[in-house]
XYZ file of N, CA, C and O in Angstrom:
420
model
N 11.475 -3.479 -17.745
C 11.377 -2.139 -18.740
C 10.038 -1.413 -18.693
O 9.034 -2.006 -18.831
N 10.588 0.278 -18.634
C 9.050 0.797 -18.291
C 8.487 1.137 -19.766
O 9.098 0.788 -20.702
N 7.406 1.653 -19.694
C 6.889 1.905 -20.941
C 7.371 3.233 -21.760
O 8.026 3.895 -20.824
N 7.393 3.270 -22.931
C 7.846 4.567 -23.433
C 6.873 5.707 -23.104
O 6.143 5.925 -22.569
N 7.747 7.067 -23.165
C 8.905 7.212 -23.975
C 10.186 7.054 -22.941
O 11.247 7.267 -23.145
N 10.008 6.772 -21.423
C 10.916 6.869 -20.657
C 12.190 5.392 -21.208
O 13.165 5.683 -21.053
N 11.659 4.281 -21.025
C 11.971 2.904 -21.474
C 13.311 2.839 -20.600
O 14.429 2.572 -20.737
N 12.894 2.871 -19.228
C 13.865 2.845 -18.221
C 13.996 1.405 -17.934
O 13.116 0.585 -17.774
N 15.116 0.808 -17.628
C 15.655 -0.340 -17.020
C 15.445 -0.712 -15.543
O 15.991 0.289 -15.161
N 14.824 -1.902 -15.283
C 14.784 -2.003 -13.749
C 15.347 -3.318 -13.554
O 15.207 -4.174 -14.030
N 15.997 -3.285 -12.076
C 16.988 -4.828 -12.090
C 16.777 -4.440 -10.168
O 16.494 -3.500 -9.704
N 16.583 -5.848 -9.521
C 17.178 -5.966 -8.130
C 18.341 -6.365 -8.173
O 18.911 -7.231 -8.545
N 19.119 -5.805 -7.342
C 20.452 -5.761 -6.942
C 20.757 -5.386 -5.287
O 20.682 -4.696 -5.040
N 21.309 -6.593 -4.909
C 21.678 -6.570 -3.340
C 20.454 -6.333 -2.356
O 20.490 -5.262 -1.366
N 19.378 -6.738 -2.748
C 18.082 -6.351 -2.271
C 17.476 -4.947 -2.416
O 16.663 -4.397 -1.526
N 18.131 -3.847 -3.237
C 17.575 -2.859 -3.597
C 16.871 -2.966 -5.111
O 17.586 -3.807 -5.724
N 16.297 -1.814 -5.459
C 15.707 -1.916 -6.625
C 16.541 -0.511 -7.435
O 16.967 0.577 -6.852
N 17.416 -0.750 -8.457
C 17.780 0.276 -9.265
C 17.290 0.217 -10.634
O 16.927 -0.435 -11.229
N 17.710 1.390 -11.304
C 17.332 1.815 -12.531
C 18.291 2.309 -13.229
O 19.209 2.817 -12.851
N 18.414 2.207 -14.399
C 19.301 2.823 -15.716
C 18.414 3.290 -16.728
O 17.447 3.068 -17.015
N 18.821 4.592 -16.990
C 18.330 5.480 -18.201
C 19.123 5.512 -19.537
O 18.905 6.276 -20.585
N 20.351 4.878 -19.415
C 21.351 4.813 -20.604
C 21.748 3.496 -21.045
O 23.278 3.468 -21.110
N 20.835 2.436 -20.879
C 21.049 1.146 -21.680
C 22.029 0.420 -20.567
O 22.700 -0.344 -21.161
N 22.276 0.581 -19.087
C 22.685 -0.397 -18.346
C 24.197 0.114 -18.394
O 25.114 -0.191 -17.716
N 24.482 1.551 -18.878
C 25.866 1.943 -18.594
C 25.986 2.448 -16.975
O 26.974 2.537 -16.596
N 25.024 3.348 -16.810
C 24.756 3.595 -14.986
C 23.641 3.406 -14.408
O 22.455 3.081 -15.123
N 23.710 2.912 -13.268
C 22.697 2.627 -12.481
C 22.173 3.788 -10.911
O 23.188 4.176 -10.660
N 21.249 3.775 -10.738
C 20.832 4.653 -9.753
C 19.870 3.824 -8.728
O 19.117 2.987 -9.331
N 19.747 4.133 -7.447
C 19.149 3.371 -6.513
C 18.045 4.122 -6.437
O 18.125 5.339 -5.902
N 16.853 3.116 -6.284
C 15.246 3.736 -5.806
C 15.731 4.288 -4.388
O 16.098 3.572 -3.682
N 14.767 5.231 -4.037
C 14.913 5.960 -2.396
C 13.343 5.941 -2.321
O 12.501 5.522 -2.638
N 13.206 7.002 -1.222
C 12.147 7.378 -0.625
C 11.746 6.318 0.323
O 12.758 5.703 1.327
N 10.602 5.811 0.682
C 10.053 4.942 1.746
C 10.430 3.857 1.434
O 10.579 3.003 2.688
N 11.284 3.328 0.307
C 11.773 2.122 0.418
C 13.448 2.152 0.695
O 13.675 0.999 0.666
N 14.032 3.044 0.896
C 15.234 2.940 1.383
C 15.176 2.236 2.610
O 14.785 2.457 3.639
N 16.543 1.519 2.621
C 16.720 0.691 3.763
C 15.812 -0.789 3.773
O 16.134 -1.489 4.671
N 14.851 -1.095 2.931
C 13.909 -1.915 3.017
C 14.865 -2.933 1.841
O 15.249 -2.724 0.920
N 14.161 -4.313 1.870
C 14.665 -5.225 0.915
C 13.537 -5.440 -0.185
O 12.505 -5.600 0.568
N 13.846 -5.122 -1.186
C 12.828 -4.902 -2.340
C 12.804 -6.528 -2.770
O 13.622 -7.198 -3.379
N 11.825 -6.932 -2.608
C 11.088 -8.393 -3.374
C 10.746 -8.577 -4.564
O 10.943 -9.405 -5.259
N 10.271 -7.533 -4.965
C 9.566 -7.512 -6.419
C 9.411 -6.165 -6.826
O 8.918 -5.432 -6.134
N 9.293 -5.913 -8.231
C 8.973 -4.583 -8.765
C 8.223 -4.757 -9.934
O 8.685 -6.117 -10.727
N 7.366 -3.834 -10.512
C 6.454 -3.834 -11.544
C 6.390 -2.363 -12.216
O 5.295 -1.705 -11.641
N 7.065 -2.235 -13.177
C 6.743 -1.216 -14.160
C 5.219 -1.036 -14.762
O 4.790 -2.098 -15.229
N 4.488 0.100 -14.420
C 3.387 -0.005 -15.373
C 3.177 -0.311 -16.451
O 3.951 0.690 -17.251
N 2.980 -0.772 -17.538
C 2.854 -1.137 -18.795
C 2.404 -0.022 -19.816
O 2.572 0.293 -20.900
N 1.759 0.757 -18.881
C 0.888 2.072 -19.539
C 1.306 3.532 -19.140
O 0.979 4.332 -20.111
N 2.058 3.543 -18.104
C 2.475 4.691 -17.817
C 3.900 4.960 -17.126
O 4.269 3.963 -16.430
N 4.989 5.245 -18.090
C 6.425 5.339 -17.706
C 6.621 5.519 -16.367
O 7.751 5.547 -15.887
N 5.874 6.511 -15.709
C 6.246 7.076 -14.355
C 5.802 6.126 -13.170
O 5.923 6.543 -12.078
N 5.118 5.129 -13.702
C 4.440 4.561 -12.578
C 5.176 3.093 -12.101
O 5.407 2.404 -13.059
N 5.411 3.029 -10.752
C 6.222 1.760 -10.754
C 5.685 1.286 -9.316
O 5.618 1.966 -8.352
N 5.676 0.071 -9.022
C 5.314 -0.872 -7.871
C 6.195 -1.194 -7.400
O 7.094 -1.915 -7.860
N 6.400 -1.349 -5.973
C 7.747 -2.330 -5.610
C 6.966 -2.951 -4.104
O 6.601 -2.348 -3.458
N 7.676 -4.164 -3.885
C 7.325 -5.094 -2.453
C 8.329 -4.338 -1.675
O 9.716 -4.980 -1.878
N 8.347 -3.882 -0.749
C 9.436 -3.839 0.502
C 9.129 -4.535 1.527
O 8.216 -5.032 2.163
N 10.110 -5.266 2.101
C 10.389 -6.404 3.048
C 11.168 -5.341 4.299
O 12.323 -4.977 4.068
N 10.423 -5.434 5.561
C 11.260 -4.774 6.754
C 11.067 -5.777 7.902
O 10.099 -6.116 7.832
N 12.216 -5.160 8.894
C 11.828 -6.063 10.175
C 10.888 -5.286 10.714
O 10.905 -4.133 10.658
N 10.109 -6.251 11.388
C 8.946 -5.589 12.303
C 9.424 -5.414 13.743
O 10.485 -5.774 14.033
N 8.652 -4.624 14.680
C 9.039 -4.596 16.071
C 8.949 -5.865 17.043
O 9.750 -5.959 17.831
N 8.360 -6.578 16.440
C 8.206 -7.964 16.787
C 9.162 -8.869 16.595
O 9.252 -10.034 16.835
N 10.185 -8.634 15.710
C 10.957 -9.355 15.109
C 10.710 -10.166 13.820
O 11.703 -11.072 13.123
N 9.485 -9.826 13.491
C 8.966 -10.610 12.233
C 9.217 -9.839 11.104
O 9.877 -8.622 11.125
N 8.980 -10.198 9.973
C 9.094 -9.617 8.623
C 7.668 -8.897 8.085
O 6.978 -9.686 8.306
N 7.777 -7.584 7.741
C 6.833 -6.985 7.063
C 6.672 -6.884 5.623
O 7.476 -6.486 5.201
N 5.645 -7.205 5.076
C 5.513 -6.618 3.567
C 4.619 -5.576 3.500
O 3.734 -5.397 3.635
N 5.044 -4.665 2.198
C 4.049 -3.520 1.849
C 4.461 -3.231 0.687
O 5.469 -3.366 0.065
N 3.259 -2.816 -0.183
C 3.456 -2.382 -1.380
C 3.561 -0.974 -1.695
O 2.627 -0.180 -1.125
N 4.813 -0.426 -2.368
C 4.862 1.387 -2.524
C 4.770 1.322 -3.821
O 4.862 0.542 -4.671
N 4.261 2.692 -3.916
C 4.091 2.951 -5.364
C 4.732 4.446 -5.611
O 5.021 5.148 -4.905
N 5.490 4.386 -7.194
C 6.208 5.716 -7.194
C 5.485 6.187 -8.431
O 5.122 5.610 -9.174
N 5.527 7.472 -8.551
C 4.918 8.326 -9.596
C 6.095 9.084 -10.512
O 6.080 9.867 -11.160
N 7.571 8.876 -10.137
C 8.392 9.519 -10.667
C 9.368 8.354 -11.411
O 10.712 8.470 -11.397
N 8.904 7.533 -11.632
C 9.573 6.305 -12.643
C 10.679 5.666 -11.736
O 11.458 4.874 -12.131
N 10.404 5.403 -10.354
C 10.818 4.553 -9.713
C 12.244 5.211 -8.796
O 12.809 4.371 -7.925
N 12.237 6.576 -9.034
C 13.414 7.357 -8.331
C 13.116 7.238 -6.984
O 14.087 7.157 -6.234
N 12.268 7.692 -6.592
C 11.362 7.434 -5.122
C 9.980 7.117 -4.947
O 9.227 6.705 -6.057
N 9.915 6.431 -3.717
C 8.618 6.058 -3.635
C 8.227 6.071 -2.158
O 8.393 6.336 -1.289
N 6.693 7.220 -2.511
C 6.313 7.800 -1.149
C 4.999 7.132 -0.998
O 4.609 7.296 0.145
N 4.214 6.515 -1.710
C 2.862 6.159 -1.679
C 2.684 4.709 -1.251
O 3.078 3.825 -1.865
N 2.196 4.599 -0.085
C 2.091 3.348 0.849
C 0.678 2.787 0.021
O -0.309 3.370 0.326
N 0.545 1.662 -0.828
C -0.870 1.165 -1.296
C -1.312 -0.287 -0.596
O -2.357 -0.244 -0.771
N -0.359 -0.817 0.138
C -0.835 -1.922 0.903
C 0.200 -2.031 2.054
O 1.105 -2.525 1.696
N -0.246 -2.654 3.089
C 0.452 -3.547 4.165
C -0.109 -4.960 4.390
O -1.274 -5.073 4.723
N 0.594 -5.876 4.383
C 0.123 -7.430 4.376
C 0.025 -7.616 6.028
O 0.683 -6.797 6.830
N -0.876 -8.302 6.444
C -1.334 -8.851 7.775
C -0.371 -9.279 8.299
O 0.563 -10.256 7.702
N -0.082 -9.537 9.602
C 1.260 -10.130 10.270
C 1.097 -11.449 9.920
O -0.125 -12.184 9.962
N 2.397 -11.848 9.617
C 2.317 -13.539 9.003
C 1.977 -13.625 7.566
O 2.116 -14.372 6.905
N 1.580 -12.692 6.847
C 1.389 -12.547 5.389
C 2.485 -12.293 4.709
O 3.305 -11.444 5.187
N 2.692 -12.898 3.395
C 3.966 -12.612 2.521
C 3.357 -12.471 1.433
O 2.589 -12.957 0.731
N 4.326 -11.505 0.824
C 3.719 -10.970 -0.769
C 4.738 -11.301 -1.439
O 5.727 -10.681 -0.971
N 4.671 -12.115 -2.492
C 5.595 -12.711 -3.413
C 6.052 -11.654 -4.738
O 6.915 -12.074 -5.267
N 4.879 -11.180 -5.169
C 4.870 -10.500 -6.425
C 3.696 -9.632 -6.432
O 2.560 -9.613 -6.092
N 3.894 -8.602 -7.377
C 3.039 -7.671 -7.627
C 2.918 -7.382 -9.358
O 4.029 -7.542 -9.754
N 1.810 -6.739 -9.680
C 1.595 -6.633 -10.907
C 0.321 -5.483 -11.528
O -0.437 -5.663 -10.380
N 0.573 -4.926 -12.667
C -0.547 -4.055 -13.024
C -1.119 -4.536 -14.138
O -0.322 -5.017 -15.168
N -2.580 -4.532 -14.159
C -3.465 -4.911 -15.247
C -3.084 -4.121 -16.443
O -3.372 -2.954 -16.105
N -2.569 -4.119 -17.374
C -2.376 -3.534 -18.665
C -3.816 -3.252 -19.116
O -3.901 -1.498 -19.444
N -5.078 -3.649 -19.182
C -6.083 -3.126 -19.539
C -7.319 -2.453 -18.397
O -7.958 -1.688 -18.940
N -6.476 -2.312 -17.365
C -7.338 -1.763 -16.193
C -6.067 -1.372 -15.202
O -6.022 -2.198 -13.995
N -5.235 -0.491 -15.604
C -4.251 0.120 -14.827
C -4.663 0.189 -13.161
O -3.795 0.449 -12.364
N -5.779 0.591 -12.972
C -6.297 0.487 -11.225
C -6.384 -0.881 -10.877
O -6.299 -0.655 -9.301
N -6.175 -1.886 -11.497
C -6.247 -3.200 -10.876
C -4.768 -3.203 -10.787
O -3.824 -3.598 -11.554
N -4.517 -3.771 -9.011
C -3.096 -3.880 -9.228
C -3.130 -5.832 -8.469
O -3.978 -6.038 -7.528
C-alpha cells in the first residue's frame, strides 16, 4: 500500500504490476517502460505516495534475462525512469526504499 494520502493498493498479477484506488474493486495495470516486461518485485516509497520502484525482467538479445529497476513518479501508473540495470548474468530479487533516507534504494 502506498503512503497517504493516495493509499493505493499494489499487487503482482500474471507478471504485471497492478494497482487499485478503490479498495480492490477495480484494478489498473502499470504501463510505460515496464509494459511487456515481467515484474519481479515492486516497492512503494513509504514517505512519498507518488514514488514506486519496480524490478522488470526482460528477454535479452542473447536469449538471457535482463533485470532493470524502474521508478514511477505517478503512483505506479507509468514507469519512465530507469534507475539501474543489472550486469549480464546478475539477478535482482527485491528492491526497497529506506524510510529514514528515501534516496537510499
